[in-house]
CSV table of C-alpha atoms and ligand atoms in Angstrom, one decimal:
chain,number,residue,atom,x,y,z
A,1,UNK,CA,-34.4,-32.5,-9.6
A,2,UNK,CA,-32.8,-29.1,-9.7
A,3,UNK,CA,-30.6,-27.7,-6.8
A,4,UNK,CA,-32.1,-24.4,-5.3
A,5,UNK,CA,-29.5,-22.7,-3.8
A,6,UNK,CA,-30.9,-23.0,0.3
A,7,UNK,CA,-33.9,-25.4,1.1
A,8,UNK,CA,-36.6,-24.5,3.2
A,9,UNK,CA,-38.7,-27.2,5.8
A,10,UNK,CA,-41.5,-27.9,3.1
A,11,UNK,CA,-38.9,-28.8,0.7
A,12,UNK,CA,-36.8,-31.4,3.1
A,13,UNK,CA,-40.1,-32.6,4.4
A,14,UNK,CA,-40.7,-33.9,0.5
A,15,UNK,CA,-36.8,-34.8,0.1
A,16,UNK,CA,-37.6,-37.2,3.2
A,17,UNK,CA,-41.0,-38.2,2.3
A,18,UNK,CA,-39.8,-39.0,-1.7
A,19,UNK,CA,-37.0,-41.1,0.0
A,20,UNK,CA,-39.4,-43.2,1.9
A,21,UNK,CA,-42.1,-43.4,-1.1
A,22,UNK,CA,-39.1,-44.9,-3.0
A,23,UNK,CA,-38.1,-47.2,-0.6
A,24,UNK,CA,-34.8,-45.8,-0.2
A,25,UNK,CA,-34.4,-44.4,3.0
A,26,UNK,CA,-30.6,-44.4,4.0
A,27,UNK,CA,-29.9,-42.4,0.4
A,28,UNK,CA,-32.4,-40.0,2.0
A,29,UNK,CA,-30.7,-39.5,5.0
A,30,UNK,CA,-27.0,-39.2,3.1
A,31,UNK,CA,-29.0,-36.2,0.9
A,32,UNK,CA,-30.5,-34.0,4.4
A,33,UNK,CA,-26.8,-34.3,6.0
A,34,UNK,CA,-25.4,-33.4,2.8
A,35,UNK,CA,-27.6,-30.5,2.5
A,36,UNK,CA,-26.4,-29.6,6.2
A,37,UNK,CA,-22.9,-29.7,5.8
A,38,UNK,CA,-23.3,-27.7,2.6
A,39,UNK,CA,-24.8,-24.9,3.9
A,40,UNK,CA,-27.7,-25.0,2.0
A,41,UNK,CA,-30.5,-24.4,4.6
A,42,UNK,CA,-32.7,-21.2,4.0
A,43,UNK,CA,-32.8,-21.1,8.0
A,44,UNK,CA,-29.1,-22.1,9.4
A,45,UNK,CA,-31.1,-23.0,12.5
A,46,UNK,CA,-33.2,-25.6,10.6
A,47,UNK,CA,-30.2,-28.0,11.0
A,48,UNK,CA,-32.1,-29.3,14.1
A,49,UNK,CA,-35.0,-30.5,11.6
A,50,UNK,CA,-33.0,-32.0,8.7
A,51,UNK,CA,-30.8,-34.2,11.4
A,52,UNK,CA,-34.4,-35.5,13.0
A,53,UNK,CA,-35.8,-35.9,9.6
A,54,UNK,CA,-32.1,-37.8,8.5
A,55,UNK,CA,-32.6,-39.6,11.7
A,56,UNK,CA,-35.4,-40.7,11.0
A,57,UNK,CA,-35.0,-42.5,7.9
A,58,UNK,CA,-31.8,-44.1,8.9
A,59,UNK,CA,-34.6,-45.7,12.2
A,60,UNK,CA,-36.7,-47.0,9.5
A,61,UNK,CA,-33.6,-48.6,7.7
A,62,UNK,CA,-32.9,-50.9,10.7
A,63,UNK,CA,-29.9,-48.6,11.1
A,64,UNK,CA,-30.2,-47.3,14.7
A,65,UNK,CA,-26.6,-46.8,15.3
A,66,UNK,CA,-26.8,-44.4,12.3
A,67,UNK,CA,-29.7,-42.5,14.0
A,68,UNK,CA,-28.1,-42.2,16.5
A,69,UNK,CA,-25.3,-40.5,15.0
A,70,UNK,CA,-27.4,-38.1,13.3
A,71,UNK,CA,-29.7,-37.6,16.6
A,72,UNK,CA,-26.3,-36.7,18.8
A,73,UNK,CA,-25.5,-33.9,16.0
A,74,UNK,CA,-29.1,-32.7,16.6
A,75,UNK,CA,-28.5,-33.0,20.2
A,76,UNK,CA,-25.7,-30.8,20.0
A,77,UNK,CA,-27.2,-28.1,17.3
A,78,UNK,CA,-30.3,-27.6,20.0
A,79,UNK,CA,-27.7,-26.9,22.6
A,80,UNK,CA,-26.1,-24.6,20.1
A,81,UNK,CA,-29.5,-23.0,19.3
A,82,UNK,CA,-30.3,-22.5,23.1
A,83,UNK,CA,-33.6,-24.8,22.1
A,84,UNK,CA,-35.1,-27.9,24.1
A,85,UNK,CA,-33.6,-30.7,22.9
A,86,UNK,CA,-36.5,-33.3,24.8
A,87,UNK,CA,-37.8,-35.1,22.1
A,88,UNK,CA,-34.8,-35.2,20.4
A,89,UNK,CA,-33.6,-37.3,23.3
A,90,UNK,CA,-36.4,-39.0,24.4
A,91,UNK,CA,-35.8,-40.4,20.4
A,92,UNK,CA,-32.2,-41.0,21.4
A,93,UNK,CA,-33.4,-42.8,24.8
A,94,UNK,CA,-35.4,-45.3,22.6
A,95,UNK,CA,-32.3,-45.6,20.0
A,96,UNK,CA,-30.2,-46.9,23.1
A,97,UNK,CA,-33.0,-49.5,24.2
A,98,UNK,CA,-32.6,-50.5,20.3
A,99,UNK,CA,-28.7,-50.9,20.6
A,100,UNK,CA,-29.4,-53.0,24.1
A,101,UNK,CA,-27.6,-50.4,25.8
A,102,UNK,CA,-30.1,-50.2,28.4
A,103,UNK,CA,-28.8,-48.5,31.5
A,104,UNK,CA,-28.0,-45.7,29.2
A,105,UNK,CA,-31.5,-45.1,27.5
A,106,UNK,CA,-32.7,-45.0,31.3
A,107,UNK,CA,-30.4,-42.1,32.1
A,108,UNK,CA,-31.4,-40.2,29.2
A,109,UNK,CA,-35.1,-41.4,30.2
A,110,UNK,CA,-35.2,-41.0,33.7
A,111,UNK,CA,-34.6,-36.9,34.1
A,112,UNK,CA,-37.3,-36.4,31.0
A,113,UNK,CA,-40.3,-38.5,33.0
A,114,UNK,CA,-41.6,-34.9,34.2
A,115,UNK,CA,-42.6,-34.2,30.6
A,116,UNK,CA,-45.4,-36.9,31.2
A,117,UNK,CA,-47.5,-34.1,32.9
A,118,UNK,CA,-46.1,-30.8,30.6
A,119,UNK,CA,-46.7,-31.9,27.2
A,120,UNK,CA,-49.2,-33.7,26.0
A,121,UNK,CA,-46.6,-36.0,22.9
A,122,UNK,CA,-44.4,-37.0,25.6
A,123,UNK,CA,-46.6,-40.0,26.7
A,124,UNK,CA,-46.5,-41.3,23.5
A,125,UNK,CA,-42.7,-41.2,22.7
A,126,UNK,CA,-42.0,-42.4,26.2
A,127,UNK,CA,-44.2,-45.3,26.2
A,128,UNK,CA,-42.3,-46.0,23.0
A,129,UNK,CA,-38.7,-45.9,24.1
A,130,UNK,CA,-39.9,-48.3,27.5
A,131,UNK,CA,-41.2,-51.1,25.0
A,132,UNK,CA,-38.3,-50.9,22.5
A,133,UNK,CA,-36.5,-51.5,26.2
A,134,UNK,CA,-38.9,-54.4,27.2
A,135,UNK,CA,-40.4,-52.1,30.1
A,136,UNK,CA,-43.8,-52.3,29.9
A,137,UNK,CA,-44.0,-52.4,33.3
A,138,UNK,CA,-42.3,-49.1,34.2
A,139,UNK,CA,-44.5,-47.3,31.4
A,140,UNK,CA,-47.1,-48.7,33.3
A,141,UNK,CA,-45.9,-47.0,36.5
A,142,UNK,CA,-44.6,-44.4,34.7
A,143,UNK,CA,-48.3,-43.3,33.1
A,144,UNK,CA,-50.2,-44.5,35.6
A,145,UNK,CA,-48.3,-42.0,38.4
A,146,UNK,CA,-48.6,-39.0,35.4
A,147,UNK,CA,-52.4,-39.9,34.9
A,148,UNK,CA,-53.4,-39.3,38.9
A,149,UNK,CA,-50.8,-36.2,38.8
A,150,UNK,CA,-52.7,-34.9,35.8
A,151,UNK,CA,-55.5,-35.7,36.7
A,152,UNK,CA,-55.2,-33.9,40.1
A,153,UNK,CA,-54.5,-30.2,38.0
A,154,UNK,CA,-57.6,-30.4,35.8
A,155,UNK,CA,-59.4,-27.0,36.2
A,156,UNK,CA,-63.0,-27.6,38.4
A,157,UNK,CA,-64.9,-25.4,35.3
A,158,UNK,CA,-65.7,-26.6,31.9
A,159,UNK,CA,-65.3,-22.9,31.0
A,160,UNK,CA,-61.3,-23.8,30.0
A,161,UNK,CA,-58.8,-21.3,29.4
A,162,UNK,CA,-55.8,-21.7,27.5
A,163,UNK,CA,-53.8,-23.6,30.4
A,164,UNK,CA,-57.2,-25.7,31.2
A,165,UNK,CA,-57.5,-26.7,27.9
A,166,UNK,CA,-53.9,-28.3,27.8
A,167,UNK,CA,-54.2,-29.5,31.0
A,168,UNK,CA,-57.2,-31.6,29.2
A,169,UNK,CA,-55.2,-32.8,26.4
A,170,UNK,CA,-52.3,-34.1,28.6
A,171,UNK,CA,-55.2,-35.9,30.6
A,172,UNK,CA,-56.2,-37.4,27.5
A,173,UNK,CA,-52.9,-38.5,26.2
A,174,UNK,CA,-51.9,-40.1,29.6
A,175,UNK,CA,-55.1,-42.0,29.5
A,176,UNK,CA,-54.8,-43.1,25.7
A,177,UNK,CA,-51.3,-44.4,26.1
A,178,UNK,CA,-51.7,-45.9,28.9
A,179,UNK,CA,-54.2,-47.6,27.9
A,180,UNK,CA,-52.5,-49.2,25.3
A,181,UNK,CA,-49.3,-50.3,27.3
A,182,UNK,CA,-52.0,-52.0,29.6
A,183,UNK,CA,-53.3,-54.1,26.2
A,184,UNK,CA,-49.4,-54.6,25.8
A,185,UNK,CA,-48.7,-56.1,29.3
A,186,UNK,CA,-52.2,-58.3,28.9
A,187,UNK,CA,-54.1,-56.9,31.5
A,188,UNK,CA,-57.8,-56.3,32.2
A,189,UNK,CA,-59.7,-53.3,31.6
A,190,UNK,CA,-60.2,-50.8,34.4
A,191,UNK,CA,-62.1,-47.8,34.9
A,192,UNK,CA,-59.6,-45.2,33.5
A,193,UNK,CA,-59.3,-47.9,30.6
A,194,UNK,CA,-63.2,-47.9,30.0
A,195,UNK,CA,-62.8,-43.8,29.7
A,196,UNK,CA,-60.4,-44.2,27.5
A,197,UNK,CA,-61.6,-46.4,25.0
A,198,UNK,CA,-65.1,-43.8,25.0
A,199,UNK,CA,-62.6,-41.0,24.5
A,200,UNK,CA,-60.8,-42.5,21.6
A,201,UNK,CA,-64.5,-43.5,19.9
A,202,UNK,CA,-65.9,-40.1,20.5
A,203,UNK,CA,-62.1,-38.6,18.7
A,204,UNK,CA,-63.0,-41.0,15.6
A,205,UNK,CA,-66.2,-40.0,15.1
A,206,UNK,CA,-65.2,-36.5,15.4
A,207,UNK,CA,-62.4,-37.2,13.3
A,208,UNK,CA,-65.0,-38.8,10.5
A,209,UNK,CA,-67.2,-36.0,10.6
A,210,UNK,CA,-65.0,-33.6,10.1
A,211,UNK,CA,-63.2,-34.9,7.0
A,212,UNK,CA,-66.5,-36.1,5.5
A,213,UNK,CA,-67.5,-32.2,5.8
A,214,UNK,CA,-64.4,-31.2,4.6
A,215,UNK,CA,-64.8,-33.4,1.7
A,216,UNK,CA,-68.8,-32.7,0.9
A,217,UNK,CA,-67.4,-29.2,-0.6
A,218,UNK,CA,-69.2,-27.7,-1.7
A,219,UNK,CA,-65.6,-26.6,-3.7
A,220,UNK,CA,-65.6,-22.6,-5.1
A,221,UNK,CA,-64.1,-22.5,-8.3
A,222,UNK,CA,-63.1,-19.3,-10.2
A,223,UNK,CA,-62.8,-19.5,-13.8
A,224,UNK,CA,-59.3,-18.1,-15.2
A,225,UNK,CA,-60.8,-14.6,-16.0
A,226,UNK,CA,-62.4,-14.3,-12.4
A,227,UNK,CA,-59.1,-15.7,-10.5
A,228,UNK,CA,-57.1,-13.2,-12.4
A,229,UNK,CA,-59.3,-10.4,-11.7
A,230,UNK,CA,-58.9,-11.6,-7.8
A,231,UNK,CA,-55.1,-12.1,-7.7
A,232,UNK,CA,-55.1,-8.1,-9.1
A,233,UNK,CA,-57.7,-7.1,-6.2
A,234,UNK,CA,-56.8,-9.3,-3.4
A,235,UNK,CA,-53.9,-11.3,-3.9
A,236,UNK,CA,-54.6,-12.4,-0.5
A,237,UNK,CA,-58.2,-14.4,-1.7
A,238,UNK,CA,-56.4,-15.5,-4.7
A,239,UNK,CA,-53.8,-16.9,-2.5
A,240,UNK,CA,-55.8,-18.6,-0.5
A,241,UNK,CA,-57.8,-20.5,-3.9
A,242,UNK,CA,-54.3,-21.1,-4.9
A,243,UNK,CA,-50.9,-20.6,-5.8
A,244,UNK,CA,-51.9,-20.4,-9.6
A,245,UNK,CA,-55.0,-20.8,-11.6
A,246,UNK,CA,-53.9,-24.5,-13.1
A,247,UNK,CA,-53.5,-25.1,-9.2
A,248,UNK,CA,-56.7,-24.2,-8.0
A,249,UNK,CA,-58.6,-26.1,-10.9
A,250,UNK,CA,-56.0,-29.1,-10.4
A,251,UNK,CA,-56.9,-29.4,-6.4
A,252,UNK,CA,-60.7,-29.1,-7.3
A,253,UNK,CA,-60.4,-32.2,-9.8
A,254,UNK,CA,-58.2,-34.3,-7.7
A,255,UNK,CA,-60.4,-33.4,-4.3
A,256,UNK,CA,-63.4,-34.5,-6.8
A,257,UNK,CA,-62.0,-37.6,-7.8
A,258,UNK,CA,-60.8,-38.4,-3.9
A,259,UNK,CA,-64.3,-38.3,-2.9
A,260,UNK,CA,-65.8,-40.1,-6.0
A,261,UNK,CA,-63.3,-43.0,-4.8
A,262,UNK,CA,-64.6,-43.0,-0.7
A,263,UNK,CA,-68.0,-43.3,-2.1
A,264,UNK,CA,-69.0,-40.3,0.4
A,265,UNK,CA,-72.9,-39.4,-0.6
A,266,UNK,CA,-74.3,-36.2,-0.3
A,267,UNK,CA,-71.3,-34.0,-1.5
A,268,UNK,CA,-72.4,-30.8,-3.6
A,269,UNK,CA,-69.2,-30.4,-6.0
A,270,UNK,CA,-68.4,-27.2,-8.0
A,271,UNK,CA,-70.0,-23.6,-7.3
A,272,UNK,CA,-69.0,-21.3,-9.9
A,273,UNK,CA,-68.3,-17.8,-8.3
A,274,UNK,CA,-67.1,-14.2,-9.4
A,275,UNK,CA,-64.2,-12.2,-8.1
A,276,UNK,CA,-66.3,-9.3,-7.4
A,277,UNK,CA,-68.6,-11.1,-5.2
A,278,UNK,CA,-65.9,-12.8,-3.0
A,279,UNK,CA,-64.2,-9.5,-2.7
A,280,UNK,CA,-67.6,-7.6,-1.9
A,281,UNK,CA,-68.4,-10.3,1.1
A,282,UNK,CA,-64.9,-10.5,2.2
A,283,UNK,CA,-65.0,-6.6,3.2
A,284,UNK,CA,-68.7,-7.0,4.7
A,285,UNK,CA,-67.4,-10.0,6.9
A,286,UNK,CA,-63.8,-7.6,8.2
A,287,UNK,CA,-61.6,-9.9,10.4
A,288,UNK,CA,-63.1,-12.8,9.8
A,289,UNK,CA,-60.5,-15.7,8.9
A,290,UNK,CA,-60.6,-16.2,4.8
A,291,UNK,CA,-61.5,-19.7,4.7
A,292,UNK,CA,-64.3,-18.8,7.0
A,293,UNK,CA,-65.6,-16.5,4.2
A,294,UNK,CA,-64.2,-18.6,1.4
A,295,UNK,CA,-66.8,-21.7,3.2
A,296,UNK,CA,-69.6,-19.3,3.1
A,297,UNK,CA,-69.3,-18.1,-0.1
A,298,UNK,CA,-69.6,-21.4,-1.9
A,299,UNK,CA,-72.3,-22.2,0.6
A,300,UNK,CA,-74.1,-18.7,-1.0
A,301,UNK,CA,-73.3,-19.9,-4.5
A,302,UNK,CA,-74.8,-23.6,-3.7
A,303,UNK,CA,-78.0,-22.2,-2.3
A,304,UNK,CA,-78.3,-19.8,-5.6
A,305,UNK,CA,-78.1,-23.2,-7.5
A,306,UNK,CA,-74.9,-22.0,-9.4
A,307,UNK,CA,-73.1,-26.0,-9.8
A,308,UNK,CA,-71.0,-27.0,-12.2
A,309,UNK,CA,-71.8,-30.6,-13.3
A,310,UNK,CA,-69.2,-33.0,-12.2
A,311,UNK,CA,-67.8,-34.9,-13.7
A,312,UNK,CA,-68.2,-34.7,-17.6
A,313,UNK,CA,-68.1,-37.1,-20.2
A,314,UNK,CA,-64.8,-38.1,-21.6
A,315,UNK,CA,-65.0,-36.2,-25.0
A,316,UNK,CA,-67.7,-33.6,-23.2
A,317,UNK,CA,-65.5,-29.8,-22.6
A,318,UNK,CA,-64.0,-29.4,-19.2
A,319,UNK,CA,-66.0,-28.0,-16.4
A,320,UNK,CA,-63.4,-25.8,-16.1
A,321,UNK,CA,-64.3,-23.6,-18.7
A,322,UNK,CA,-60.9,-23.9,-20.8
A,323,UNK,CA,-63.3,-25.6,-23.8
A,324,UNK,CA,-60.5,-28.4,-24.5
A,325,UNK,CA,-61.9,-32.0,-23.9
A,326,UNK,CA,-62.9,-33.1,-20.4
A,327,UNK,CA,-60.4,-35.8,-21.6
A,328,UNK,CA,-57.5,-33.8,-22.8
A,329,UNK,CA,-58.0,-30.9,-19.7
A,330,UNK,CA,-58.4,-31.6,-15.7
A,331,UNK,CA,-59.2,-35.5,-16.2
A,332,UNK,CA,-55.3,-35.8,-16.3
A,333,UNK,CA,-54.9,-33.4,-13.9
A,334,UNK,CA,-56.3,-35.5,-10.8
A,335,UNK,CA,-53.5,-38.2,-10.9
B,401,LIG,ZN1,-59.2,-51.6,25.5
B,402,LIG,ZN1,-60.3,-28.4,-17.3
């Protein structure tokens, strides 16, 4: 791989993410601290990521007295940062439970428990660092407390601002995990566990829904000529259909062949659409967000009957429109 001169998160996100793919987490670590040391984040201030991501990887290599290394120089960047450092230590809480250094991981634990009723992770990461220390039970207490506090501030409206709406979600994650820890510990269902499990069904089938709409496209596609004429009129559209032409052809045949392989029926393909048209509904819709418009467009082209047949034969030319074989063209492109 070539060495760009600073890094941004995207790219140590796939520096961490090839490392694990590979199997080879602890050389993935040694490559985010050396990146560090050198200097060569875009954002100086990024340090805290690539020590959590470094941290991270060294968990997953059974090394947690190298995590925690790595999470006590995040520690310390956060402090240098003026940032909150919680999750960083609720991680380093569940590092010491790991390392049997127990009374420890309960005074980094102890003064973070408020966090149970502020943010909506913390029930999760908690939970976690109390079984790594074989205390189910305090989770238990711990979540059960947090779920009656919670419970206690939920807005009387279902007309939820901002503040009602997280006050919902922490609701939700208290009742979730401790839910789970009960499964843990072996004990029976009770009512709060009942509403939990509903909740959790109800998230799934959201959850299914929306990805098997996300995946029924139909997918706009604009032929070279059109996505050229866009990126010159509105880079911001173009952007938004892709970095590059060979992108935004590549992402429609590997999205294709993605659903092909869930065996989701019903889904509509290609729409073949214009540059002028986009741009002409984009100004008619104003602020509307873009993928809104970029949605209803295809949905436009899909009621005009204006589908590309997906996919083609083999040796049949591309549906792209680049008149090389199917074969020798985007086929390729999905893997
Ligand atoms: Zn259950
Ligand atoms: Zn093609």
């Amino acid at each position: 791989m070539t060495i760009a001169s600073t890094l941004s998160v995207d790219e140590l996100d796939a520096i961490a993410e090839g490392a694990a793919e590979r199997g080879e987490p602890a050389a993935g670590a040694a490559e985010l601290v050396a990146i560090v040391d050198g200097g060569r984040l875009a954002d100086p201030r990024d340090d805290v990521v690539a020590l959590g991501m470094a941290a991270e990887l060294l968990f997953n290599a059974d090394d947690p007295a190298g995590s925690l290394d790595l999470t006590d120089r995040a520690i310390d960047a956060h402090r240098r940062h003026g940032t909150a450092a919680d999750f960083a230590q609720l991680f380093r809480a569940r590092l010491l439970f790991e390392l049997d250094r127990a009374d420890e991981a309960m005074a980094e634990l102890t003064p973070l428990r408020p966090l149970l009723t502020t943010d909506p992770d913390a029930a999760a990461e908690i939970a976690e660092a109390l079984l790594a220390g074989g205390r189910g039970e305090t989770a238990h207490e711990w979540l059960s407390v947090a779920v009656d506090e919670a419970r206690a501030a939920l807005p009387e409206t279902d007309d939820l601002d901002d503040a009602g709406e997280l006050a919902t979600v922490i609701v939700y994650a208290l009742i979730t995990q401790r839910h789970a820890v009960r499964h843990e510990l072996g004990l029976p269902h009770d009512a709060l566990d009942e509403m939990a499990e509903e909740l959790e069904a109800a998230a799934e089938e959201e959850h299914q829904a929306e990805l098997t709409a996300a995946l029924s496209g139909p997918f706009l596609f604009l032929p070279a000529a059109e996505f050229a004429r866009l990126a010159e009129r509105r880079p911001d559209l173009a952007e938004s259909c892709g970095p590059t032409w060979e992108a935004h052809r590549a992402d429609i045949e590997h999205i294709l062949a993605t659903v092909a392989e869930t065996g989701i029926t019903g889904a509509r393909g290609i729409v073949r659409g214009t540059a002028d048209e986009l741009v002409q509904l984009s100004e008619r819709r104003g602020d509307d967000p873009v993928d809104d418009v970029l949605d209803d467009y295809a949905d436009e082209l899909d009621g005009r009957g204006l589908n590309v047949p997906w996919p083609p034969a083999r040796n049949d030319v591309c549906w792209c429109g680049s008149e090389v074989k199917y074969k020798k063209c985007c086929l390729p492109r999905s893997r």
